[in-house]
Amino acid sequence: MKEIKTSGRITILNDYLEKKGLKSTQQRYDIADAFFKTTAHVSLDELLRRVRRRNPDIGYATVYRTMRLLTESGLALARQFGDGQTRYENVPEDGHHDHIICLRCSKIYEFHNRKIEELQEDVAKKMGFEVIRHKLELYGYCRDCA
Amino acid sequence: MKEIKTSGRITILNDYLEKKGLKSTQQRYDIADAFFKTTAHVSLDELLRRVRRRNPDIGYATVYRTMRLLTESGLALARQFGDGQTRYENVPEDGHHDHIICLRCSKIYEFHNRKIEELQEDVAKKMGFEVIRHKLELYGYCRDCA
DNA sequence: CTGGCTGCAAATCATTTGCAAACGA
DNA sequence: TCGTTTGCAAATGATTTGCAGCCAG
């Protein structure tokens, strides 16, 4: 039996809200729910569009503020790809992953390596940092394109 | 004998301008020169401030437009660290480094770790990839902001 | 009740562009 | 000369905030 994916994450959000003395509202639920269903990197505009299919009265600012909450609670990742828009990445339940991208065919593969992450922690600690998250992207040529 | 660092890069810029039918101007020279002397990640404001120490009449827009040229010609790297400002990195002659960024105060430090890079190579090789370059950014809280 | 939330509109902030005058080739 | 460049100011676009009324706890 597999639990419905979003339910666990909604719980994480609710716990976060409670811990901060914030409130669970229908809007926050609608936005989180819509966001958890995304797979790529959504902009605020795109997300607002989706949320409004369910709840047409929601405003841009509410989506903006909710995405900040989701980001703070670790459920979303704010990313900049240089096109002037912040995009939000849905952090999957089974943890994050890194990317390896082929410079010729543009295919993106995912990987995860615990040892690398340990070393990252070491480096950070040495510099007095507490790491919250990281981004690692390898660019090169895949087997087919080498 | 080592050539003066910036002179070669100014040549690259001039070649680029000529190829595009653009002109060499004092402003472009001043801006490029100031930029080549930077070591960290300068914002446009910061760069403008530096350029004006030499040439007080230069405007923001000119710096903006010149940095676009430098980026196009490969001499600068435009980067987004999530603090809402585009920063320009002086592509160093002696290779790259990685970044660790404070989520509160937005300070950016650099580091370099050979072991991490070896592991990256390992991961890539296992996936049939040949790595050309990579990007690694750690986000967290620095000593002062933790 | 009450302090947090929402939607709106207005304010910010960085970036980008239009334009007349100045300039390089 | 002629097309490019410049500095200014204004336009743009995304993001952020103030506020009056609304709502969850």
PDB file of N, CA and C (backbone and C1' of nucleotides) in Angstrom, chain A residues 23-24 60-61 64-65 68 84-86, chain D residues 13-19 23-25:
ATOM      1  N   LYS A  23      -0.863  29.761  10.612  1.00  0.00           N
ATOM      2  CA  LYS A  23      -2.151  29.082  10.483  1.00  0.00           C
ATOM      3  C   LYS A  23      -2.290  28.262   9.207  1.00  0.00           C
ATOM      4  N   SER A  24      -3.054  27.189   9.321  1.00  0.00           N
ATOM      5  CA  SER A  24      -3.409  26.399   8.147  1.00  0.00           C
ATOM      6  C   SER A  24      -4.619  27.039   7.494  1.00  0.00           C
ATOM      7  N   TYR A  60      -1.799  36.733  -6.415  1.00  0.00           N
ATOM      8  CA  TYR A  60      -0.381  36.492  -6.661  1.00  0.00           C
ATOM      9  C   TYR A  60       0.415  36.537  -5.358  1.00  0.00           C
ATOM     10  N   ALA A  61       0.135  37.544  -4.552  1.00  0.00           N
ATOM     11  CA  ALA A  61       0.913  37.735  -3.329  1.00  0.00           C
ATOM     12  C   ALA A  61       0.798  36.540  -2.390  1.00  0.00           C
ATOM     13  N   TYR A  64       2.991  33.896  -3.708  1.00  0.00           N
ATOM     14  CA  TYR A  64       4.367  34.308  -3.411  1.00  0.00           C
ATOM     15  C   TYR A  64       4.724  34.008  -1.951  1.00  0.00           C
ATOM     16  N   ARG A  65       3.843  34.407  -1.052  1.00  0.00           N
ATOM     17  CA  ARG A  65       4.145  34.218   0.366  1.00  0.00           C
ATOM     18  C   ARG A  65       4.108  32.752   0.765  1.00  0.00           C
ATOM     19  N   ARG A  68       7.271  31.041  -0.221  1.00  0.00           N
ATOM     20  CA  ARG A  68       8.354  31.313   0.716  1.00  0.00           C
ATOM     21  C   ARG A  68       8.282  30.342   1.892  1.00  0.00           C
ATOM     22  N   GLY A  84      15.558  35.644 -15.385  1.00  0.00           N
ATOM     23  CA  GLY A  84      14.871  36.716 -14.679  1.00  0.00           C
ATOM     24  C   GLY A  84      13.686  36.279 -13.836  1.00  0.00           C
ATOM     25  N   GLN A  85      13.367  35.006 -13.883  1.00  0.00           N
ATOM     26  CA  GLN A  85      12.255  34.515 -13.076  1.00  0.00           C
ATOM     27  C   GLN A  85      12.750  33.497 -12.064  1.00  0.00           C
ATOM     28  N   THR A  86      12.249  33.616 -10.856  1.00  0.00           N
ATOM     29  CA  THR A  86      12.539  32.571  -9.885  1.00  0.00           C
ATOM     30  C   THR A  86      11.635  31.383 -10.173  1.00  0.00           C
TER      31      THR A  86
ATOM     32  P    DG D  13       7.507  44.201 -20.034  1.00  0.00           P
ATOM     33  O5'  DG D  13       8.180  43.174 -19.012  1.00  0.00           O
ATOM     34  C5'  DG D  13       9.345  43.556 -18.306  1.00  0.00           C
ATOM     35  C4'  DG D  13       9.601  42.588 -17.190  1.00  0.00           C
ATOM     36  C3'  DG D  13       8.378  41.784 -16.716  1.00  0.00           C
ATOM     37  O3'  DG D  13       8.845  40.560 -16.188  1.00  0.00           O
ATOM     38  C1'  DG D  13       9.025  43.256 -15.012  1.00  0.00           C
ATOM     39  P    DA D  14       7.872  39.416 -15.695  1.00  0.00           P
ATOM     40  O5'  DA D  14       8.485  39.026 -14.281  1.00  0.00           O
ATOM     41  C5'  DA D  14       9.885  38.832 -14.174  1.00  0.00           C
ATOM     42  C4'  DA D  14      10.306  39.089 -12.753  1.00  0.00           C
ATOM     43  C3'  DA D  14       9.518  38.286 -11.709  1.00  0.00           C
ATOM     44  O3'  DA D  14      10.446  37.596 -10.879  1.00  0.00           O
ATOM     45  C1'  DA D  14       9.521  40.600 -11.157  1.00  0.00           C
ATOM     46  P    DT D  15       9.949  36.664  -9.711  1.00  0.00           P
ATOM     47  O5'  DT D  15       9.970  37.638  -8.447  1.00  0.00           O
ATOM     48  C5'  DT D  15      11.151  38.382  -8.207  1.00  0.00           C
ATOM     49  C4'  DT D  15      10.918  39.376  -7.099  1.00  0.00           C
ATOM     50  C3'  DT D  15      10.367  38.799  -5.789  1.00  0.00           C
ATOM     51  O3'  DT D  15      11.277  39.201  -4.771  1.00  0.00           O
ATOM     52  C1'  DT D  15       9.187  40.751  -6.417  1.00  0.00           C
ATOM     53  P    DT D  16      11.156  38.625  -3.311  1.00  0.00           P
ATOM     54  O5'  DT D  16      10.391  39.796  -2.553  1.00  0.00           O
ATOM     55  C5'  DT D  16      10.985  41.086  -2.558  1.00  0.00           C
ATOM     56  C4'  DT D  16      10.051  42.087  -1.933  1.00  0.00           C
ATOM     57  C3'  DT D  16       9.434  41.668  -0.591  1.00  0.00           C
ATOM     58  O3'  DT D  16       9.908  42.580   0.374  1.00  0.00           O
ATOM     59  C1'  DT D  16       7.830  42.684  -2.013  1.00  0.00           C
ATOM     60  P    DT D  17       9.381  42.546   1.871  1.00  0.00           P
ATOM     61  O5'  DT D  17       8.191  43.604   1.840  1.00  0.00           O
ATOM     62  C5'  DT D  17       8.464  44.926   1.416  1.00  0.00           C
ATOM     63  C4'  DT D  17       7.224  45.787   1.601  1.00  0.00           C
ATOM     64  C3'  DT D  17       6.512  45.631   2.956  1.00  0.00           C
ATOM     65  O3'  DT D  17       6.157  46.935   3.394  1.00  0.00           O
ATOM     66  C1'  DT D  17       4.994  45.252   1.202  1.00  0.00           C
ATOM     67  P    DG D  18       5.747  47.184   4.876  1.00  0.00           P
ATOM     68  O5'  DG D  18       4.410  48.034   4.680  1.00  0.00           O
ATOM     69  C5'  DG D  18       4.349  49.061   3.689  1.00  0.00           C
ATOM     70  C4'  DG D  18       2.954  49.677   3.674  1.00  0.00           C
ATOM     71  C3'  DG D  18       2.237  49.681   5.018  1.00  0.00           C
ATOM     72  O3'  DG D  18       1.382  50.825   5.067  1.00  0.00           O
ATOM     73  C1'  DG D  18       1.100  48.230   3.520  1.00  0.00           C
ATOM     74  P    DC D  19       0.547  51.140   6.350  1.00  0.00           P
ATOM     75  O5'  DC D  19      -0.857  50.518   5.936  1.00  0.00           O
ATOM     76  C5'  DC D  19      -1.421  50.822   4.662  1.00  0.00           C
ATOM     77  C4'  DC D  19      -2.769  50.153   4.520  1.00  0.00           C
ATOM     78  C3'  DC D  19      -3.510  49.941   5.844  1.00  0.00           C
ATOM     79  O3'  DC D  19      -4.884  50.211   5.651  1.00  0.00           O
ATOM     80  C1'  DC D  19      -3.320  47.900   4.718  1.00  0.00           C
ATOM     81  P    DC D  23     -13.974  35.421   5.450  1.00  0.00           P
ATOM     82  O5'  DC D  23     -12.923  34.667   6.372  1.00  0.00           O
ATOM     83  C5'  DC D  23     -11.658  34.307   5.827  1.00  0.00           C
ATOM     84  C4'  DC D  23     -10.837  33.583   6.876  1.00  0.00           C
ATOM     85  C3'  DC D  23     -11.616  32.526   7.654  1.00  0.00           C
ATOM     86  O3'  DC D  23     -10.741  31.434   7.872  1.00  0.00           O
ATOM     87  C1'  DC D  23     -10.688  34.071   9.155  1.00  0.00           C
ATOM     88  P    DA D  24     -11.288  29.975   8.065  1.00  0.00           P
ATOM     89  O5'  DA D  24     -10.165  29.357   9.013  1.00  0.00           O
ATOM     90  C5'  DA D  24      -8.801  29.398   8.589  1.00  0.00           C
ATOM     91  C4'  DA D  24      -7.906  29.292   9.804  1.00  0.00           C
ATOM     92  C3'  DA D  24      -8.180  28.089  10.684  1.00  0.00           C
ATOM     93  O3'  DA D  24      -6.945  27.631  11.201  1.00  0.00           O
ATOM     94  C1'  DA D  24      -8.598  30.071  11.915  1.00  0.00           C
ATOM     95  P    DG D  25      -6.831  26.435  12.182  1.00  0.00           P
ATOM     96  O5'  DG D  25      -6.725  27.153  13.592  1.00  0.00           O
ATOM     97  C5'  DG D  25      -5.581  27.949  13.896  1.00  0.00           C
ATOM     98  C4'  DG D  25      -5.639  28.344  15.356  1.00  0.00           C
ATOM     99  C3'  DG D  25      -5.985  27.197  16.296  1.00  0.00           C
ATOM    100  O3'  DG D  25      -5.323  27.409  17.532  1.00  0.00           O
ATOM    101  C1'  DG D  25      -7.646  28.841  16.475  1.00  0.00           C
TER     102       DG D  25
END
